[in-house]
Coordinates of C-alpha atoms and ligand atoms in Angstrom, one line a residue:
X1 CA -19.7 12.5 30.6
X2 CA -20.2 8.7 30.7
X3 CA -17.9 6.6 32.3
X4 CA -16.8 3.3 33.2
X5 CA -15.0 4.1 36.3
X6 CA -15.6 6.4 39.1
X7 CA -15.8 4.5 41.7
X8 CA -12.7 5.7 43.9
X9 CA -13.4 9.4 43.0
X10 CA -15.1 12.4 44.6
X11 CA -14.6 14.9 42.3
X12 CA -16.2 15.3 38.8
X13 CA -13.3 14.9 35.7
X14 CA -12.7 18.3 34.5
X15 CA -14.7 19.0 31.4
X16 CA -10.6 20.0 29.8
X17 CA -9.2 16.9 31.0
X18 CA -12.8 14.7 29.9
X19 CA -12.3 16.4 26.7
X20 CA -8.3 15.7 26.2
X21 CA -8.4 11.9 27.4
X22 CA -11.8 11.1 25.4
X23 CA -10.7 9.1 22.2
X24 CA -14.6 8.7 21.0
X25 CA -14.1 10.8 18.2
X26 CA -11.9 8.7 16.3
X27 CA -11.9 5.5 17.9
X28 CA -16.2 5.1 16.6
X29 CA -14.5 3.7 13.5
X30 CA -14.0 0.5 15.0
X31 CA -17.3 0.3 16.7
X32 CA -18.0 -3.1 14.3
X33 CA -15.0 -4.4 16.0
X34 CA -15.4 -3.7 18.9
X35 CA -18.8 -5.7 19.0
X36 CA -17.4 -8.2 16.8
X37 CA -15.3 -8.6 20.1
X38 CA -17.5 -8.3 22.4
X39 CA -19.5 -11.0 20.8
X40 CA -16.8 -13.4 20.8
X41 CA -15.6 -12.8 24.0
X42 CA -19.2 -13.4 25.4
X43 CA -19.4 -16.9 23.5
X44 CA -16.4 -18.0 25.2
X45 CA -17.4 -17.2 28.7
X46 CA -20.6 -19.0 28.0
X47 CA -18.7 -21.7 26.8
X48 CA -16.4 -21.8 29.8
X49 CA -19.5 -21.4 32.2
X50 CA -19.1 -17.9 33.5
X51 CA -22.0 -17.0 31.9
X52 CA -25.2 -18.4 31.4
X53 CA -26.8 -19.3 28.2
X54 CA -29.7 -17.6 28.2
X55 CA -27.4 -14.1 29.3
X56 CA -25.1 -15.0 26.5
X57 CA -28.3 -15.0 24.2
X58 CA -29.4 -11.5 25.9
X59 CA -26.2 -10.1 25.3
X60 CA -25.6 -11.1 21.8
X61 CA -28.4 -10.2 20.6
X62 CA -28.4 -6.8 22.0
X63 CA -25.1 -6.2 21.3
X64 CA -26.0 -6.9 17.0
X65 CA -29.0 -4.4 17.7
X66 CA -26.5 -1.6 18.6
X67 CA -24.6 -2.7 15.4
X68 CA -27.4 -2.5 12.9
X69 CA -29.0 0.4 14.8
X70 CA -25.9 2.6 14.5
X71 CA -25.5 1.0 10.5
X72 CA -29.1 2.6 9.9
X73 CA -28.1 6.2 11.4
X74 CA -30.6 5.3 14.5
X75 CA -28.6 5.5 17.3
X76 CA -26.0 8.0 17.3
X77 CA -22.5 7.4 18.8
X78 CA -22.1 10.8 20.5
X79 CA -19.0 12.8 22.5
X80 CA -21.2 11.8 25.5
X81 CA -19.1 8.8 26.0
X82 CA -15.6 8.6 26.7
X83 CA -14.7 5.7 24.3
X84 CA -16.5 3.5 21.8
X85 CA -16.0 1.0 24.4
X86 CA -17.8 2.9 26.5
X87 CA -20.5 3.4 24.6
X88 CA -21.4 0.4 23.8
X89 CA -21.2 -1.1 27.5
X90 CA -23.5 2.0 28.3
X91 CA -26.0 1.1 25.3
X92 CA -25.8 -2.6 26.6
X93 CA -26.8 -1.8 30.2
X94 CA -29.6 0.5 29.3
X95 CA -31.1 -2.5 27.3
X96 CA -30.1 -5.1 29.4
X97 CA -29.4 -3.5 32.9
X98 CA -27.7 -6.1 34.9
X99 CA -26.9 -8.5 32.6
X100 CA -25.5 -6.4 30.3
X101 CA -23.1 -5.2 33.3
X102 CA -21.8 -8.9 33.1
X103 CA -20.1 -8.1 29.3
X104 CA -16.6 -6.8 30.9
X105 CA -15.8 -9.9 33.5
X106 CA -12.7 -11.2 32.3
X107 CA -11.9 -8.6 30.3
X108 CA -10.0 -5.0 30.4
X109 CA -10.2 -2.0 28.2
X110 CA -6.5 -2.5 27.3
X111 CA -7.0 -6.2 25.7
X112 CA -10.0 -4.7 24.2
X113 CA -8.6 -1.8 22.2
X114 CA -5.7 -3.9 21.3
X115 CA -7.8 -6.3 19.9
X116 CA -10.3 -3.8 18.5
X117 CA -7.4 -2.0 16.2
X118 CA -6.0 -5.2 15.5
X119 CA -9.4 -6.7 14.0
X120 CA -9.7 -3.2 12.1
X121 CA -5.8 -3.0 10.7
X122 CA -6.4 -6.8 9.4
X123 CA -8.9 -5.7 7.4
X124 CA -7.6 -3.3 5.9
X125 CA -4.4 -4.4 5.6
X126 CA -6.3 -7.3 3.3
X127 CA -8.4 -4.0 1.5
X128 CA -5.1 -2.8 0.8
X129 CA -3.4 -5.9 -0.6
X130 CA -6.8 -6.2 -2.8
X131 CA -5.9 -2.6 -4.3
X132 CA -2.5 -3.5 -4.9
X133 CA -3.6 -6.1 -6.6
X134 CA -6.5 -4.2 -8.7
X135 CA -3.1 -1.7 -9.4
X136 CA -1.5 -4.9 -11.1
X137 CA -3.9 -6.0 -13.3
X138 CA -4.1 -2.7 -15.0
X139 CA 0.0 -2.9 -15.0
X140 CA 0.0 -6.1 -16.8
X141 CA -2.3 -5.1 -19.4
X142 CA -0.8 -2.5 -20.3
X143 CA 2.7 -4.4 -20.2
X144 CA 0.8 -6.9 -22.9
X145 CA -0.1 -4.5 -25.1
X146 CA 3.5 -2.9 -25.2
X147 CA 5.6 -5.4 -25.5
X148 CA 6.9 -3.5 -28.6
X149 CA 6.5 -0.2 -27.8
X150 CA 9.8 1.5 -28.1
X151 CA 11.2 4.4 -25.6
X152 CA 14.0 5.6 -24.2
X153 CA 15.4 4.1 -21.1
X154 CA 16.8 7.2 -18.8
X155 CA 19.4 7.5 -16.0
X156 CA 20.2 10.3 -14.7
X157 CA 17.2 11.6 -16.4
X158 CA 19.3 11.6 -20.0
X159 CA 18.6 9.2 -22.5
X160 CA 20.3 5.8 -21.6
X161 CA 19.2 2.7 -23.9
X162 CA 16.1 1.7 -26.1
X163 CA 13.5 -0.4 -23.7
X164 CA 10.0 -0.6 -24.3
X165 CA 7.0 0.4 -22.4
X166 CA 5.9 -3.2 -21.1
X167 CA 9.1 -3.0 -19.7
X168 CA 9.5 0.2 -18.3
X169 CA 5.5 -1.0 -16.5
X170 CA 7.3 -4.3 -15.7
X171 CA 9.7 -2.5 -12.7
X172 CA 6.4 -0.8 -11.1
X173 CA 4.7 -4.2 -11.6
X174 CA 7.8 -5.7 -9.5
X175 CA 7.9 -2.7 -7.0
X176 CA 3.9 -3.8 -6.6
X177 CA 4.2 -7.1 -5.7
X178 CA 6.8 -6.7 -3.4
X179 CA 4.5 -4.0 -1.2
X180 CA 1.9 -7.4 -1.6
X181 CA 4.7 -9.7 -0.2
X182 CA 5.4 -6.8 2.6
X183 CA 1.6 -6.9 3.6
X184 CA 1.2 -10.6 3.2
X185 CA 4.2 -11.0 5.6
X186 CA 2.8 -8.5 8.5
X187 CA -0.5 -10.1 8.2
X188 CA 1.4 -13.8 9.3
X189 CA 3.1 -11.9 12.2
X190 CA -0.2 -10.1 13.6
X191 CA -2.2 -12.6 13.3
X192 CA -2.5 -13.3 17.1
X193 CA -4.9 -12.8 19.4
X194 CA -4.1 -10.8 22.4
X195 CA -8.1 -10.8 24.1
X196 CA -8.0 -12.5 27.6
X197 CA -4.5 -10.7 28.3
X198 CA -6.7 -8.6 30.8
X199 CA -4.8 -5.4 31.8
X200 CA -1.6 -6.8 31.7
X201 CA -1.7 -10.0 33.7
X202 CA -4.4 -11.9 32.4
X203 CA -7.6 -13.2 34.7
X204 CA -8.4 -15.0 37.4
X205 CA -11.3 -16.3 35.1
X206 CA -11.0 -20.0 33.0
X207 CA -10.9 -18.0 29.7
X208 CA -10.5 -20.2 26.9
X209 CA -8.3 -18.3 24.8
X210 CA -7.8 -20.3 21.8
X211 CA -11.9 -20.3 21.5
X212 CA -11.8 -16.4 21.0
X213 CA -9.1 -16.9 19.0
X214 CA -10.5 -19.0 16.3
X215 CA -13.8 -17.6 16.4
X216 CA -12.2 -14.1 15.3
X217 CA -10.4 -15.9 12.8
X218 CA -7.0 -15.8 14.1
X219 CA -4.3 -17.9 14.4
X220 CA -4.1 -18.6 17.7
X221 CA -3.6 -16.4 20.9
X222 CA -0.6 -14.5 21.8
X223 CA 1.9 -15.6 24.5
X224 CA 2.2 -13.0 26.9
X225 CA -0.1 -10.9 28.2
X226 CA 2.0 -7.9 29.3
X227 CA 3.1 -7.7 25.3
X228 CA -0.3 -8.2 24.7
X229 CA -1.5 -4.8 25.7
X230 CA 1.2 -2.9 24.4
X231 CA 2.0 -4.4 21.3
X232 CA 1.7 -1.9 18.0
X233 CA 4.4 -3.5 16.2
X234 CA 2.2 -4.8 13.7
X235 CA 1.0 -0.9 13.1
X236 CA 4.1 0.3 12.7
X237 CA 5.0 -2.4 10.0
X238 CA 2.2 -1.6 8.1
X239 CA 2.9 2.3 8.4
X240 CA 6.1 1.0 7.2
X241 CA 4.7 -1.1 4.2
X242 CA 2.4 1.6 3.1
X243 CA 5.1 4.2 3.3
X244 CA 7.0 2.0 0.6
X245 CA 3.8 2.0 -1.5
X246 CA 3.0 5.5 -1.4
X247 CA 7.1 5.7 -2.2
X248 CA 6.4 3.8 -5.5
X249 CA 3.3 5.5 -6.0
X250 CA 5.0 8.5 -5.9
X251 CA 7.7 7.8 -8.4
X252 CA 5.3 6.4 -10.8
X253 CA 3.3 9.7 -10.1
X254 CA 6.7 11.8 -11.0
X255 CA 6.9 9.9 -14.0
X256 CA 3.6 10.4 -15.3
X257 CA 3.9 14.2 -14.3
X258 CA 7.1 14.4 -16.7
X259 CA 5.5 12.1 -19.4
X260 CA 2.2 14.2 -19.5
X261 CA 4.3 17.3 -20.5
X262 CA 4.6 19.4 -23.1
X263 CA 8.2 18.7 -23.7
X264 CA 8.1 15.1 -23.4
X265 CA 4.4 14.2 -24.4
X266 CA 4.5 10.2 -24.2
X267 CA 1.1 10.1 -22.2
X268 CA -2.1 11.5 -22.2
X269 CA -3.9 11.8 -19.2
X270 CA -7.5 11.5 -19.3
X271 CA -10.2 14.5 -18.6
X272 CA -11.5 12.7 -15.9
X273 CA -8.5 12.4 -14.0
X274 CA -7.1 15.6 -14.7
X275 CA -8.1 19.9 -13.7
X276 CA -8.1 23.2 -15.4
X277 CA -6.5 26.3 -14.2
X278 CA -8.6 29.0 -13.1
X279 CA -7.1 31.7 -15.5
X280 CA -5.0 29.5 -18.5
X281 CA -7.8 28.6 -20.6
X282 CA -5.4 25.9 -21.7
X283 CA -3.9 24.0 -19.4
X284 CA -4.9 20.3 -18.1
X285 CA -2.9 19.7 -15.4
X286 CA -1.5 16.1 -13.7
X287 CA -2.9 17.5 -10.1
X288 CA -4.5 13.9 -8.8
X289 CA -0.7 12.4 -9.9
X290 CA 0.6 15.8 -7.9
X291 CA -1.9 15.1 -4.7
X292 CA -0.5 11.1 -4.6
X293 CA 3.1 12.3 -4.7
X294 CA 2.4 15.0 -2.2
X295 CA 0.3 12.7 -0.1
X296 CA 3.7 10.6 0.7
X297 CA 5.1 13.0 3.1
X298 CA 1.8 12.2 5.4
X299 CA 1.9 8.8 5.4
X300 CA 6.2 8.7 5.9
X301 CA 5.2 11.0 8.9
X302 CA 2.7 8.6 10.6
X303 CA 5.4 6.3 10.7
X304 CA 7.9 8.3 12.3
X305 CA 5.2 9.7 14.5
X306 CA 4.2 5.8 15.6
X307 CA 7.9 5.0 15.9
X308 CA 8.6 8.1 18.5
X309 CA 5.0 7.7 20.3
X310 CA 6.4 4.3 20.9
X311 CA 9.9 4.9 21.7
X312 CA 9.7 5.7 25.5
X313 CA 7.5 3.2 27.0
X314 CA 7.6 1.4 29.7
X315 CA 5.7 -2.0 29.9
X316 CA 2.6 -2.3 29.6
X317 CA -0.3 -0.5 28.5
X318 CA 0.1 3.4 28.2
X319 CA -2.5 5.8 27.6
X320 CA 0.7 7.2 25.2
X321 CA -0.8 4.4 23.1
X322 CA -4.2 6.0 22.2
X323 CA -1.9 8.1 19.9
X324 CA -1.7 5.0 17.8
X325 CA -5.2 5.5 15.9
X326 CA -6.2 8.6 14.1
X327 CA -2.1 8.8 12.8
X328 CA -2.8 5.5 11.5
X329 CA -6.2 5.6 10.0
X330 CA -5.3 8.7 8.1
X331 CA -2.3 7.2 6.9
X332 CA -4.1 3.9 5.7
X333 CA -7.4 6.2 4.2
X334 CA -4.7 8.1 2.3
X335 CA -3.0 5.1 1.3
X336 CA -5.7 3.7 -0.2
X337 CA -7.5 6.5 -1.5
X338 CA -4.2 7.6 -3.6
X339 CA -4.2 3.6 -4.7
X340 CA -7.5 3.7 -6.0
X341 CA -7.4 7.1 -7.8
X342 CA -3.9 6.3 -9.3
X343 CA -5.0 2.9 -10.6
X344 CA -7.8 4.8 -12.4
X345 CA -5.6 7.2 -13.6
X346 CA -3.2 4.7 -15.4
X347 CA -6.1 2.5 -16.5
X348 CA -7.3 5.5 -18.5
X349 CA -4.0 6.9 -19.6
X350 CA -3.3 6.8 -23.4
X351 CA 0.3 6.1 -23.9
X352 CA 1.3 8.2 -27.3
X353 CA 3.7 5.4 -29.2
X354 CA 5.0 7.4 -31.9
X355 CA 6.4 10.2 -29.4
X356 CA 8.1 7.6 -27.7
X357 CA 9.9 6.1 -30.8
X358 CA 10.8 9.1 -31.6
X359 CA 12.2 10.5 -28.9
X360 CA 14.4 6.7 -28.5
X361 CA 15.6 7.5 -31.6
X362 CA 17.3 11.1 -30.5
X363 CA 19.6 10.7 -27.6
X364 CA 22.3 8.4 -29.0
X365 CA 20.2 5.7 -27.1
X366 CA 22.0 2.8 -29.6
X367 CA 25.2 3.9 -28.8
X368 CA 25.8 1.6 -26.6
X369 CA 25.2 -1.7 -29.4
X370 CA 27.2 0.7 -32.2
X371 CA 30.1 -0.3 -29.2
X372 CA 28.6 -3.7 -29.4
X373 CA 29.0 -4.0 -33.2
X374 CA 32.7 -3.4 -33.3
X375 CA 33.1 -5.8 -30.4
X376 CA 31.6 -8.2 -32.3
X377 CA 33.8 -7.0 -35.1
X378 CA 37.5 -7.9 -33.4
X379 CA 37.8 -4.4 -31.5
X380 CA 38.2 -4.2 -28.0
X381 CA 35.5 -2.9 -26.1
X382 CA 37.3 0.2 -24.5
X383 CA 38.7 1.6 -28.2
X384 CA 35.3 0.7 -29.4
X385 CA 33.6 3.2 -26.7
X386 CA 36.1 5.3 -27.9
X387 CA 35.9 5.7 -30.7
X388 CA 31.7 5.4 -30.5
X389 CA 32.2 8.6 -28.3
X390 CA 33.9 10.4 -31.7
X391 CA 30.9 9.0 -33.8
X392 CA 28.6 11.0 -31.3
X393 CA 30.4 14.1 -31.3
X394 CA 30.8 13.9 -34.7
X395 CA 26.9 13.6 -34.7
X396 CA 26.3 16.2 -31.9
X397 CA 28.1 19.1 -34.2
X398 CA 25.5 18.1 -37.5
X399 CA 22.5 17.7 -34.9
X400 CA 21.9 14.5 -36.5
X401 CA 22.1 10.5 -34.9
X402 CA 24.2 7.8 -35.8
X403 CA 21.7 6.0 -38.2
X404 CA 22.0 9.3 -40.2
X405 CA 25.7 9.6 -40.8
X406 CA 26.2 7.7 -44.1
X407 CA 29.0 4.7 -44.2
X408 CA 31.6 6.7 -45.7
X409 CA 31.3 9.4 -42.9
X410 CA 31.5 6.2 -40.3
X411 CA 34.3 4.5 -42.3
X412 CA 36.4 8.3 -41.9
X413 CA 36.0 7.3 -38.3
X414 CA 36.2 3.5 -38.0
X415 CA 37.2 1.2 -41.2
X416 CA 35.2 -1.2 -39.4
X417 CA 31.9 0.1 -39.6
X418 CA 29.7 -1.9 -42.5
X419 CA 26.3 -1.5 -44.4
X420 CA 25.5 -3.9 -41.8
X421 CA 25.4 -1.7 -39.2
X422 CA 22.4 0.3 -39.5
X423 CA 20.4 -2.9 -38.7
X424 CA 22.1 -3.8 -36.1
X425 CA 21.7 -0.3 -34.2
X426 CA 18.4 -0.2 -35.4
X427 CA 15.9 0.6 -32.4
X428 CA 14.2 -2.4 -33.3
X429 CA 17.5 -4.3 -32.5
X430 CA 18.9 -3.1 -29.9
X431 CA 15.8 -4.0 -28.0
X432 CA 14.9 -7.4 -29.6
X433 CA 18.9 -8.4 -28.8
X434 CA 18.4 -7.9 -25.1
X435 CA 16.8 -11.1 -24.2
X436 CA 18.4 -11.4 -21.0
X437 CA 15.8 -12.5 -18.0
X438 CA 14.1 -9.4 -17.1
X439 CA 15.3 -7.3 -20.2
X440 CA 13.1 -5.7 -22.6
X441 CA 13.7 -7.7 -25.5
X442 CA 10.4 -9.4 -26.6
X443 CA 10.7 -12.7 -25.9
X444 CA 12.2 -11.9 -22.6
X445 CA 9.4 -10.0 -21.5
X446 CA 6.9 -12.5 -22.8
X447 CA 8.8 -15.2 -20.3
X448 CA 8.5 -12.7 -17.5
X449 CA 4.6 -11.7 -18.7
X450 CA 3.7 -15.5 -17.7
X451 CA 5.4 -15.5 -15.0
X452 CA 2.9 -12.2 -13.5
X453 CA 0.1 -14.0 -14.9
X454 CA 0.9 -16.8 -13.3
X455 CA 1.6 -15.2 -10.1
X456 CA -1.8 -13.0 -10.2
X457 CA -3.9 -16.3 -11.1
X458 CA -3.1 -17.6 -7.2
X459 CA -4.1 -15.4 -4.7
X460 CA -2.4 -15.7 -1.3
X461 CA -5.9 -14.1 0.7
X462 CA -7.8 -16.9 -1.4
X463 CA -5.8 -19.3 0.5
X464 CA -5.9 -18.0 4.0
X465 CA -9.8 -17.9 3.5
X466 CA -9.8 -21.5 2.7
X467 CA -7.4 -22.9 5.0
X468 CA -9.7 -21.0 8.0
X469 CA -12.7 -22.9 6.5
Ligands
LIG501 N1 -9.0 4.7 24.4 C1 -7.9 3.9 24.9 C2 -6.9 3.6 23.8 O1 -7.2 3.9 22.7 C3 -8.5 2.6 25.3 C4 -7.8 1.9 26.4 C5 -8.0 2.6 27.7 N2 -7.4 1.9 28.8 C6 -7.1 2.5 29.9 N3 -6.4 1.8 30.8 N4 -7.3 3.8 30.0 O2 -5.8 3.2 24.1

């Protein structure tokens, strides 16, 4: 049991209570920020004079020796220690003795670990923006080669209107970039150091806090130190954000589930992304799009976890708040995990386009522009639903659709009805007339195709690199 405190007690921690406060376990997987940290924070009191050079230099370099030797499976981080903080002040002194007992001045465990899991959500906050982004790509690719692929558009789950698959891969593509926008925001609010808060009051010490700040690549340094130490709002946002991906992820997932389905068939999933059954010699089932849509319920609960861990706290730092990490890294390793499978999954999908034009063309899905037609034709629109809705029953009793009643059969029903209609309720139509922004007629989509390409040729972390440069 190795700790960093001790002083004021007689009695040895009991190995229960040693075992139940320890965070080592989880917290090692920051270990590269919290030396990252520790680094900067040793530069800066250098800088300010409350160290010398040459123990900066001692430090430093010690402290990237710890990082390479645990890298290369050399030194071990073992349940020795009580945190990773601890364990790499204990590695320090055992290299450095006295000097390396000079790492902490100015400093407390509480600034530390808040700056520690912020330096490790930034990261992957940015990872997962850069898998969202990988997930677009494959979306608009697929939404150019579909522009004129022809389904059925559903609510309710029944057939609604003819769209096509570029545009039915458009709303995901939408969703997707709104989850980016989510992240990019979060990552402008977090962006603030909170080292040199101390324990909740700062330090006696002439820390130069905008120093550490820049040389960790933030903003600037936070305002108060109390919030400082007990600030996870930016943890909770991004439990928030990924919640909403894995929410869209596991639409999409539901989707693909009903689409790779006997009875509908409009996809083909590929071997590699799909399993057997143990005794059904035939089956290939959708379980990785299964595991991503089950996978939600985790991530939604982190969230709510965070939210009540941080519901009842008084200022400032709580040890309530070591709750914050393993929740949070499982939520963001499944988060990304399910991103990455899924955009393989859809990259290697093969979408079946005659099943989908035919299955448009059951449904009544042009019912809708037969309406249209007698508009245009002088009738108004409520008798033309009308009497639409006799065509359609009329239909529904011969099991056939509306292109397939002949123009005498229509005429019985509606003098109005022409030869002309059959082109104008033509699948082909009654897509190509919707060229409303954001419908799926083809020039439409094309407009709104630019504008994603367009928007994926700037890249918002391409920016934020080059204005810290
Ligand atoms: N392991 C602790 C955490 O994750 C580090 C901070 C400890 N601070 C303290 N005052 N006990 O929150």
């Amino acid at each position: 049991m190795a700790q960093l405190w001790g002083g004021r007690f007689t009695k040895e921690t009991d190995r229960l209570v040693y075992n139940f406060n320890a965070s080592i376990s989880f917290d090692q997987k920051f270990y590269k920020q919290d030396l990252q940290g520790s680094i900067a924070h040793v530069r800066m009191l250098a800088k300010q004079g409350i160290l010398t050079e040459d123990e900066k230099e001692a430090i430093v370099t010690a402290l990237e020796e710890i990082g390479r030797e645990v890298e290369a499976g050399t030194l071990a981080i073992t349940d020795e220690y009580e945190d990773i903080h601890s364990f790499v002040e204990a590695n320090l002194i055992a290299r450095l003795g006295g000097v390396g007992k000079k790492l902490h001045t100015g400093r407390s465990r509480n600034d530390q670990v808040a700056l520690d899991m912020k330096l490790y959500t930034r990261q992957e906050l940015l990872d997962t923006d850069g898998l969202l982004k990988d997930l677009l790509k494959v979306l608009l690719k697929i939404m150019e080669e579909h522009t004129s692929t022809i389904m059925p558009g559903f609510t309710h789950l029944q057939k609604a209107q003819p769209i096509t698959l570029a545009h039915h891969m458009g709303a995901y593509f939408e969703m997707f970039k709104r989850d980016r926008l989510r992240l990019k925001d979060i990552y402008v609010r977090m962006n603030y150091c909170p080292l040199g808060s101390g324990a909740l009051a700062g330090t006696t010490y002439p820390l130069d806090r905008d120093y550490t700040a820049k040389l960790l690549g933030f903003y600037g340094p936070t305002l108060n130190s109390m919030d400082s130490v007990s600030d996870r709002d930016y943890l909770i946002e991004f439990l928030s954000a990924l919640s909403m991906v894995m929410m869209h992820l596991s639409r999409f997932c539901e989707e693909m589930i009903l689409w790779n389905s006997n009875e509908y068939q409009f996809v083909d999933m590929d071997d590699a992304y799909s399993t057997g059954s143990s005794i059904m010699p035939q089956k290939k089932n959708p379980d990785i799009a299964e595991l991503v849509r089950g996978k939600t319920g985790r991530v939604y609960g982190a969230l709510i976890s965070l939210l009540t861990t941080m519901k009842g706290i008084p200022l400032a730092y709580n040890k309530d708040m070591q709750e914050d990490k393993e929740l949070t890294f499982d939520a963001i390793d499944t988060a990304k995990g399910c991103l990455a499978l899924f955009t393989g999954m859809l990259d290697t999908t093969r979408f079946h386009r005659e099943r989908m034009r035919k299955s448009a063309n059951g449904g009544f899905t042009n019912a809708t522009d037969a309406a249209d037609y007698l508009v245009h034709h002088g009738v108004p629109f409520r008798d033309a639903h009308a009497i639409v809705g006799q065509v359609v029953l009329t239909c529904l009793e011969k099991n056939i659709a509306i292109d397939d009643l002949s123009l005498v059969e229509l005429q019985a029903i509606s003098p109005v009805f022409e030869a002309d209609l059959y082109e104008a309720i033509s699948m082909e139509t009654c897509v190509e007339k919707r060229l409303t922004l954001g419908a799926p007629g083809t020039a439409a989509m094309e407009q709104v195709i630019a504008l994603e390409r367009a928007y994926l040729a700037e890249d918002w972390q391409e920016q934020e690199r080059r204005t810290k440069e």
